[in-house]
Amino acid sequence: MEVLRPQLITIDGRNYRKNPIQEKTYQHEEDDDNFYQDSVEYSDEPCDAYDVEQTPQGFRSTVSAPSLLYKHIVGKRGDTKKKIEVETKTSISIPKPGQDGEIVITGQHRNGVISARTRIDVLLDTFRRKQPFTHFLAFFLNEVEVQEGFLKFQGEVLEKCSMDRGVDSSIFQNPRKLHLTIGMLVLLSEQEVQQTCEMLQRCKEEFINEISGGKPLEVEMEGIEYMNDDPGMVDVLYAKVHMKDGSNRLQELVDRVLERFQASGLIVKEWNSVKLHATVMNTLFRKDPNAEGRYNLYTADGKYIFKERESFDGRNILKLFENFYFGSLKLNSIHISQRFTVDSFGNYASCGQIDFS
């Protein structure tokens, strides 16, 4: 990271510089739990965007946050909390671990309360980004025609290409879990799940109804493509999905949903557009049938896990099945799906959904 070009973190429309600051560390303690290892340089200018209440004792502001993140505000031996309190001349009250509630900031000076609130918001955002994804927005592709088409594809690939390096039945997707992902989510409480449901409902009312016309989107799943740049060493092979009428309505709909969730902070901005694809082969399935692509490569504290993968030679598959037709289907619902869970039909469990018709 360049000192003159630090990483910027955007929270509620405000930008903060994230600069490396060297501070003392404690022997035999984990680096990830030490707030000072990757601290943030704060801008302490007054900010009118925060709701600060004046009380007989001074000023007060509250922060809603999932209890899972409280420990990052407290820090080791309470050091992070103490540092913020001393530097901003405030008092910070944090619910006990496992208890839901609000973080309460009080102080004699409004600017001090705002400064403490800013620092806490940046900390919450920083450590939220290190959490593994818990949910995702998706269309389910589990209609009978498409599932049968997928099984036909699997059978023909194994019949014609099983002698190609790395190609075997273990790397194929479970047909009941075929889906189109719109975006990945970190939802750390029931309140955040409910917030996501409400946001999705607002999307439906504000633009999805207009784009869909209040009807399911008729699409076709046709053709295959690979993720990397070497067809001889493929890790992920996917099927393409397009509107039956040749329009761009599906892409427009998912891009606007993504944009709205990114603006709200529920989805971290990585891409400006959704890459519509349905994974049909993935080498992570070889050792773990429940693996979920690159999103499965992080621990609960955000550490990267290297998973050795054996790629496969996809050249013959791409040549023989380039335009394979999996089938047509009607997309009528966007689901908030929970990772690593299944429903009674073997699909990802849904925590909420909106229907187009």
GROMACS .gro file of C-alpha atoms in nm:
model
  357
    1MET     CA    1   0.000   0.000   0.000
    2GLU     CA    2   0.142   0.339  -0.100
    3VAL     CA    3   0.152   0.604   0.172
    4LEU     CA    4   0.038   0.873  -0.070
    5ARG     CA    5  -0.236   0.652  -0.213
    6PRO     CA    6  -0.392   0.475   0.085
    7GLN     CA    7  -0.688   0.242   0.061
    8LEU     CA    8  -1.020   0.424   0.100
    9ILE     CA    9  -1.310   0.280   0.298
   10THR     CA   10  -1.656   0.416   0.220
   11ILE     CA   11  -1.914   0.408   0.497
   12ASP     CA   12  -2.254   0.571   0.454
   13GLY     CA   13  -2.122   0.779   0.165
   14ARG     CA   14  -1.817   0.907   0.357
   15ASN     CA   15  -1.458   0.816   0.267
   16TYR     CA   16  -1.191   0.727   0.523
   17ARG     CA   17  -0.819   0.670   0.468
   18LYS     CA   18  -0.686   0.333   0.581
   19ASN     CA   19  -0.313   0.372   0.647
   20PRO     CA   20  -0.066   0.128   0.803
   21ILE     CA   21   0.037   0.244   1.150
   22GLN     CA   22   0.311   0.071   1.340
   23GLU     CA   23   0.238   0.023   1.706
   24LYS     CA   24   0.365  -0.210   1.974
   25THR     CA   25   0.256  -0.571   1.966
   26TYR     CA   26   0.231  -0.824   2.244
   27GLN     CA   27   0.430  -1.142   2.246
   28HIS     CA   28   0.244  -1.472   2.195
   29GLU     CA   29  -0.075  -1.300   2.078
   30GLU     CA   30  -0.244  -1.354   1.744
   31ASP     CA   31  -0.183  -1.075   1.494
   32ASP     CA   32  -0.541  -1.067   1.368
   33ASP     CA   33  -0.674  -0.978   1.711
   34ASN     CA   34  -0.438  -0.685   1.750
   35PHE     CA   35  -0.617  -0.373   1.636
   36TYR     CA   36  -0.293  -0.182   1.596
   37GLN     CA   37  -0.149  -0.415   1.332
   38ASP     CA   38  -0.381  -0.276   1.064
   39SER     CA   39  -0.518   0.042   1.208
   40VAL     CA   40  -0.699   0.328   1.045
   41GLU     CA   41  -0.609   0.693   1.022
   42TYR     CA   42  -0.926   0.877   1.109
   43SER     CA   43  -1.062   1.208   0.999
   44ASP     CA   44  -1.208   1.366   1.311
   45GLU     CA   45  -1.391   1.656   1.148
   46PRO     CA   46  -1.748   1.702   1.274
   47CYS     CA   47  -1.999   1.505   1.071
   48ASP     CA   48  -2.365   1.606   1.062
   49ALA     CA   49  -2.468   1.269   0.918
   50TYR     CA   50  -2.458   1.106   1.261
   51ASP     CA   51  -2.752   1.120   1.499
   52VAL     CA   52  -2.608   1.269   1.818
   53GLU     CA   53  -2.847   1.332   2.105
   54GLN     CA   54  -2.789   1.607   2.359
   55THR     CA   55  -2.845   1.495   2.717
   56PRO     CA   56  -2.821   1.666   3.058
   57GLN     CA   57  -2.479   1.502   3.096
   58GLY     CA   58  -2.347   1.595   2.748
   59PHE     CA   59  -2.391   1.408   2.421
   60ARG     CA   60  -2.485   1.053   2.326
   61SER     CA   61  -2.482   0.838   2.011
   62THR     CA   62  -2.566   0.471   1.955
   63VAL     CA   63  -2.433   0.215   1.707
   64SER     CA   64  -2.619  -0.100   1.607
   65ALA     CA   65  -2.389  -0.393   1.537
   66PRO     CA   66  -2.406  -0.773   1.554
   67SER     CA   67  -2.264  -0.914   1.876
   68LEU     CA   68  -2.009  -1.117   1.678
   69LEU     CA   69  -1.818  -0.795   1.607
   70TYR     CA   70  -1.813  -0.654   1.963
   71LYS     CA   71  -1.478  -0.814   2.042
   72HIS     CA   72  -1.309  -0.607   1.770
   73ILE     CA   73  -1.425  -0.285   1.933
   74VAL     CA   74  -1.306  -0.404   2.274
   75GLY     CA   75  -0.968  -0.536   2.158
   76LYS     CA   76  -0.721  -0.739   2.361
   77ARG     CA   77  -0.753  -0.661   2.731
   78GLY     CA   78  -0.987  -0.380   2.630
   79ASP     CA   79  -0.701  -0.186   2.467
   80THR     CA   80  -0.888  -0.077   2.153
   81LYS     CA   81  -1.186   0.055   2.347
   82LYS     CA   82  -0.960   0.235   2.596
   83LYS     CA   83  -0.757   0.396   2.317
   84ILE     CA   84  -1.068   0.536   2.148
   85GLU     CA   85  -1.208   0.659   2.480
   86VAL     CA   86  -0.885   0.836   2.579
   87GLU     CA   87  -0.826   0.999   2.241
   88THR     CA   88  -1.187   1.117   2.197
   89LYS     CA   89  -1.261   1.188   2.566
   90THR     CA   90  -1.569   0.967   2.559
   91SER     CA   91  -1.710   0.665   2.739
   92ILE     CA   92  -1.811   0.360   2.534
   93SER     CA   93  -2.058   0.100   2.663
   94ILE     CA   94  -2.060  -0.233   2.478
   95PRO     CA   95  -2.304  -0.520   2.548
   96LYS     CA   96  -2.154  -0.837   2.692
   97PRO     CA   97  -2.053  -1.112   2.448
   98GLY     CA   98  -2.354  -1.303   2.322
   99GLN     CA   99  -2.598  -1.029   2.418
  100ASP     CA  100  -2.771  -0.818   2.158
  101GLY     CA  101  -2.799  -0.445   2.204
  102GLU     CA  102  -2.645  -0.116   2.100
  103ILE     CA  103  -2.300   0.029   2.150
  104VAL     CA  104  -2.351   0.354   2.340
  105ILE     CA  105  -2.106   0.644   2.316
  106THR     CA  106  -2.129   0.933   2.563
  107GLY     CA  107  -1.914   1.240   2.616
  108GLN     CA  108  -1.902   1.603   2.717
  109HIS     CA  109  -1.827   1.725   2.365
  110ARG     CA  110  -2.024   1.654   2.049
  111ASN     CA  111  -1.713   1.638   1.829
  112GLY     CA  112  -1.560   1.377   2.058
  113VAL     CA  113  -1.870   1.158   2.036
  114ILE     CA  114  -1.871   1.191   1.658
  115SER     CA  115  -1.500   1.106   1.640
  116ALA     CA  116  -1.552   0.791   1.851
  117ARG     CA  117  -1.851   0.694   1.638
  118THR     CA  118  -1.647   0.735   1.319
  119ARG     CA  119  -1.369   0.512   1.453
  120ILE     CA  120  -1.612   0.245   1.564
  121ASP     CA  121  -1.787   0.247   1.225
  122VAL     CA  122  -1.456   0.203   1.043
  123LEU     CA  123  -1.357  -0.082   1.275
  124LEU     CA  124  -1.691  -0.255   1.222
  125ASP     CA  125  -1.659  -0.221   0.846
  126THR     CA  126  -1.299  -0.345   0.846
  127PHE     CA  127  -1.372  -0.659   1.045
  128ARG     CA  128  -1.701  -0.728   0.869
  129ARG     CA  129  -1.504  -0.751   0.545
  130LYS     CA  130  -1.294  -1.026   0.705
  131GLN     CA  131  -1.595  -1.244   0.787
  132PRO     CA  132  -1.673  -1.536   0.557
  133PHE     CA  133  -1.982  -1.500   0.342
  134THR     CA  134  -2.293  -1.644   0.508
  135HIS     CA  135  -2.566  -1.593   0.247
  136PHE     CA  136  -2.611  -1.506  -0.120
  137LEU     CA  137  -2.877  -1.365  -0.350
  138ALA     CA  138  -2.963  -1.609  -0.625
  139PHE     CA  139  -3.205  -1.753  -0.877
  140PHE     CA  140  -3.260  -2.127  -0.838
  141LEU     CA  141  -3.222  -2.326  -1.161
  142ASN     CA  142  -3.394  -2.637  -1.034
  143GLU     CA  143  -3.670  -2.692  -1.288
  144VAL     CA  144  -3.698  -3.048  -1.413
  145GLU     CA  145  -3.603  -2.971  -1.776
  146VAL     CA  146  -3.276  -2.805  -1.677
  147GLN     CA  147  -3.186  -3.072  -1.421
  148GLU     CA  148  -3.244  -3.343  -1.681
  149GLY     CA  149  -3.039  -3.144  -1.932
  150PHE     CA  150  -2.756  -3.115  -1.681
  151LEU     CA  151  -2.760  -3.491  -1.610
  152LYS     CA  152  -2.750  -3.556  -1.986
  153PHE     CA  153  -2.450  -3.319  -2.013
  154GLN     CA  154  -2.273  -3.497  -1.726
  155GLY     CA  155  -2.337  -3.839  -1.877
  156GLU     CA  156  -2.211  -3.742  -2.222
  157VAL     CA  157  -1.901  -3.568  -2.085
  158LEU     CA  158  -1.807  -3.874  -1.881
  159GLU     CA  159  -1.873  -4.098  -2.180
  160LYS     CA  160  -1.666  -3.898  -2.427
  161CYS     CA  161  -1.406  -3.718  -2.214
  162SER     CA  162  -1.338  -3.936  -1.908
  163MET     CA  163  -0.990  -4.016  -2.040
  164ASP     CA  164  -0.897  -3.646  -2.032
  165ARG     CA  165  -0.681  -3.542  -1.740
  166GLY     CA  166  -0.876  -3.466  -1.422
  167VAL     CA  167  -1.224  -3.535  -1.561
  168ASP     CA  168  -1.438  -3.757  -1.339
  169SER     CA  169  -1.784  -3.756  -1.178
  170SER     CA  170  -1.664  -3.593  -0.853
  171ILE     CA  171  -1.622  -3.245  -1.006
  172PHE     CA  172  -1.979  -3.203  -1.130
  173GLN     CA  173  -2.228  -2.978  -0.953
  174ASN     CA  174  -2.520  -3.129  -0.764
  175PRO     CA  175  -2.810  -3.073  -1.009
  176ARG     CA  176  -3.041  -2.974  -0.722
  177LYS     CA  177  -2.804  -2.687  -0.635
  178LEU     CA  178  -2.781  -2.527  -0.979
  179HIS     CA  179  -2.822  -2.152  -0.935
  180LEU     CA  180  -2.734  -1.805  -1.062
  181THR     CA  181  -2.559  -1.593  -0.800
  182ILE     CA  182  -2.632  -1.219  -0.794
  183GLY     CA  183  -2.413  -1.130  -0.496
  184MET     CA  184  -2.256  -1.263  -0.177
  185LEU     CA  185  -2.365  -1.143   0.168
  186VAL     CA  186  -2.230  -1.133   0.524
  187LEU     CA  187  -2.535  -1.144   0.752
  188LEU     CA  188  -2.437  -1.182   1.116
  189SER     CA  189  -2.774  -1.158   1.291
  190GLU     CA  190  -3.144  -1.219   1.235
  191GLN     CA  191  -3.186  -0.843   1.221
  192GLU     CA  192  -2.952  -0.826   0.921
  193VAL     CA  193  -3.139  -1.110   0.750
  194GLN     CA  194  -3.461  -0.913   0.797
  195GLN     CA  195  -3.291  -0.598   0.669
  196THR     CA  196  -3.191  -0.789   0.354
  197CYS     CA  197  -3.548  -0.913   0.304
  198GLU     CA  198  -3.675  -0.556   0.330
  199MET     CA  199  -3.414  -0.427   0.087
  200LEU     CA  200  -3.507  -0.697  -0.166
  201GLN     CA  201  -3.874  -0.607  -0.130
  202ARG     CA  202  -3.793  -0.240  -0.198
  203CYS     CA  203  -3.603  -0.344  -0.512
  204LYS     CA  204  -3.913  -0.531  -0.627
  205GLU     CA  205  -4.136  -0.230  -0.574
  206GLU     CA  206  -3.898   0.029  -0.720
  207PHE     CA  207  -3.770  -0.140  -1.037
  208ILE     CA  208  -3.801  -0.521  -1.055
  209ASN     CA  209  -4.177  -0.509  -1.121
  210GLU     CA  210  -4.116  -0.266  -1.408
  211ILE     CA  211  -3.835  -0.470  -1.565
  212SER     CA  212  -4.010  -0.807  -1.529
  213GLY     CA  213  -4.356  -0.677  -1.615
  214GLY     CA  214  -4.486  -0.870  -1.317
  215LYS     CA  215  -4.411  -1.198  -1.497
  216PRO     CA  216  -4.139  -1.464  -1.475
  217LEU     CA  217  -3.835  -1.408  -1.697
  218GLU     CA  218  -3.817  -1.679  -1.963
  219VAL     CA  219  -3.454  -1.781  -2.009
  220GLU     CA  220  -3.244  -2.050  -2.172
  221MET     CA  221  -2.939  -2.223  -2.030
  222GLU     CA  222  -2.717  -2.284  -2.328
  223GLY     CA  223  -2.346  -2.306  -2.400
  224ILE     CA  224  -2.046  -2.347  -2.171
  225GLU     CA  225  -1.744  -2.137  -2.083
  226TYR     CA  226  -1.450  -2.157  -1.843
  227MET     CA  227  -1.325  -1.911  -1.582
  228ASN     CA  228  -0.949  -1.898  -1.631
  229ASP     CA  229  -0.742  -1.833  -1.944
  230ASP     CA  230  -0.610  -2.183  -2.015
  231PRO     CA  231  -0.861  -2.442  -2.143
  232GLY     CA  232  -0.608  -2.713  -2.069
  233MET     CA  233  -0.607  -2.629  -1.697
  234VAL     CA  234  -0.966  -2.552  -1.596
  235ASP     CA  235  -1.096  -2.526  -1.239
  236VAL     CA  236  -1.447  -2.393  -1.305
  237LEU     CA  237  -1.671  -2.462  -1.604
  238TYR     CA  238  -2.007  -2.289  -1.623
  239ALA     CA  239  -2.321  -2.276  -1.832
  240LYS     CA  240  -2.442  -1.948  -1.981
  241VAL     CA  241  -2.792  -1.813  -1.929
  242HIS     CA  242  -2.971  -1.563  -2.154
  243MET     CA  243  -3.319  -1.423  -2.209
  244LYS     CA  244  -3.530  -1.623  -2.452
  245ASP     CA  245  -3.649  -1.305  -2.626
  246GLY     CA  246  -3.292  -1.182  -2.679
  247SER     CA  247  -3.340  -0.881  -2.454
  248ASN     CA  248  -3.104  -0.754  -2.183
  249ARG     CA  249  -3.370  -0.748  -1.910
  250LEU     CA  250  -3.215  -1.019  -1.691
  251GLN     CA  251  -2.873  -0.851  -1.692
  252GLU     CA  252  -3.031  -0.512  -1.624
  253LEU     CA  253  -3.232  -0.651  -1.333
  254VAL     CA  254  -2.943  -0.825  -1.157
  255ASP     CA  255  -2.707  -0.531  -1.211
  256ARG     CA  256  -2.956  -0.291  -1.052
  257VAL     CA  257  -3.011  -0.527  -0.758
  258LEU     CA  258  -2.634  -0.552  -0.712
  259GLU     CA  259  -2.595  -0.174  -0.731
  260ARG     CA  260  -2.868  -0.117  -0.473
  261PHE     CA  261  -2.721  -0.369  -0.226
  262GLN     CA  262  -2.371  -0.228  -0.274
  263ALA     CA  263  -2.497   0.124  -0.204
  264SER     CA  264  -2.660   0.003   0.118
  265GLY     CA  265  -2.338  -0.168   0.235
  266LEU     CA  266  -2.497  -0.513   0.246
  267ILE     CA  267  -2.274  -0.627  -0.041
  268VAL     CA  268  -1.908  -0.521  -0.061
  269LYS     CA  269  -1.836  -0.367  -0.399
  270GLU     CA  270  -1.610  -0.592  -0.604
  271TRP     CA  271  -1.770  -0.573  -0.948
  272ASN     CA  272  -1.986  -0.324  -1.134
  273SER     CA  273  -2.181  -0.595  -1.312
  274VAL     CA  274  -2.302  -0.947  -1.239
  275LYS     CA  275  -2.140  -1.223  -1.443
  276LEU     CA  276  -2.437  -1.449  -1.512
  277HIS     CA  277  -2.319  -1.807  -1.492
  278ALA     CA  278  -2.429  -2.142  -1.355
  279THR     CA  279  -2.138  -2.353  -1.234
  280VAL     CA  280  -2.159  -2.708  -1.370
  281MET     CA  281  -1.806  -2.832  -1.295
  282ASN     CA  282  -1.571  -2.720  -1.017
  283THR     CA  283  -1.249  -2.889  -0.907
  284LEU     CA  284  -1.314  -2.793  -0.543
  285PHE     CA  285  -1.593  -3.054  -0.546
  286ARG     CA  286  -1.328  -3.322  -0.597
  287LYS     CA  287  -1.234  -3.323  -0.227
  288ASP     CA  288  -1.538  -3.148  -0.084
  289PRO     CA  289  -1.881  -3.194  -0.248
  290ASN     CA  290  -2.012  -2.902  -0.042
  291ALA     CA  291  -1.742  -2.656  -0.148
  292GLU     CA  292  -1.866  -2.325  -0.284
  293GLY     CA  293  -1.604  -2.181  -0.512
  294ARG     CA  294  -1.358  -1.913  -0.404
  295TYR     CA  295  -1.598  -1.805  -0.129
  296ASN     CA  296  -1.510  -2.119   0.065
  297LEU     CA  297  -1.143  -2.031   0.106
  298TYR     CA  298  -1.156  -1.817   0.422
  299THR     CA  299  -1.181  -1.900   0.790
  300ALA     CA  300  -1.418  -1.728   1.034
  301ASP     CA  301  -1.152  -1.469   1.119
  302GLY     CA  302  -1.083  -1.391   0.754
  303LYS     CA  303  -0.761  -1.588   0.709
  304TYR     CA  304  -0.705  -1.730   0.363
  305ILE     CA  305  -0.694  -2.107   0.336
  306PHE     CA  306  -0.496  -2.254   0.052
  307LYS     CA  307  -0.680  -2.550  -0.094
  308GLU     CA  308  -0.479  -2.753  -0.338
  309ARG     CA  309  -0.680  -2.809  -0.653
  310GLU     CA  310  -0.630  -3.054  -0.934
  311SER     CA  311  -0.743  -2.882  -1.252
  312PHE     CA  312  -0.885  -3.068  -1.548
  313ASP     CA  313  -0.820  -3.056  -1.922
  314GLY     CA  314  -1.133  -2.895  -2.064
  315ARG     CA  315  -1.031  -2.865  -2.428
  316ASN     CA  316  -1.232  -3.158  -2.558
  317ILE     CA  317  -1.533  -3.070  -2.341
  318LEU     CA  318  -1.531  -2.713  -2.476
  319LYS     CA  319  -1.497  -2.838  -2.833
  320LEU     CA  320  -1.770  -3.102  -2.812
  321PHE     CA  321  -2.019  -2.919  -2.587
  322GLU     CA  322  -1.955  -2.553  -2.666
  323ASN     CA  323  -2.322  -2.493  -2.752
  324PHE     CA  324  -2.483  -2.762  -2.536
  325TYR     CA  325  -2.849  -2.686  -2.465
  326PHE     CA  326  -2.943  -2.754  -2.102
  327GLY     CA  327  -3.302  -2.636  -2.134
  328SER     CA  328  -3.535  -2.344  -2.078
  329LEU     CA  329  -3.693  -2.224  -1.756
  330LYS     CA  330  -3.882  -1.937  -1.598
  331LEU     CA  331  -3.708  -1.727  -1.336
  332ASN     CA  332  -3.977  -1.609  -1.098
  333SER     CA  333  -3.801  -1.564  -0.763
  334ILE     CA  334  -3.486  -1.417  -0.611
  335HIS     CA  335  -3.385  -1.602  -0.295
  336ILE     CA  336  -3.175  -1.508   0.005
  337SER     CA  337  -2.995  -1.840   0.035
  338GLN     CA  338  -2.791  -1.959   0.330
  339ARG     CA  339  -2.459  -2.124   0.256
  340PHE     CA  340  -2.387  -2.481   0.367
  341THR     CA  341  -2.755  -2.554   0.434
  342VAL     CA  342  -3.009  -2.752   0.234
  343ASP     CA  343  -3.386  -2.769   0.229
  344SER     CA  344  -3.604  -3.077   0.195
  345PHE     CA  345  -3.550  -3.072  -0.183
  346GLY     CA  346  -3.170  -3.071  -0.156
  347ASN     CA  347  -3.140  -2.707  -0.263
  348TYR     CA  348  -2.987  -2.426  -0.059
  349ALA     CA  349  -3.214  -2.324   0.229
  350SER     CA  350  -3.388  -1.993   0.162
  351CYS     CA  351  -3.424  -1.729   0.435
  352GLY     CA  352  -3.651  -1.513   0.226
  353GLN     CA  353  -3.752  -1.440  -0.131
  354ILE     CA  354  -3.943  -1.213  -0.365
  355ASP     CA  355  -4.159  -1.338  -0.651
  356PHE     CA  356  -4.210  -1.160  -0.981
  357SER     CA  357  -4.567  -1.285  -1.026
   0.00000   0.00000   0.00000
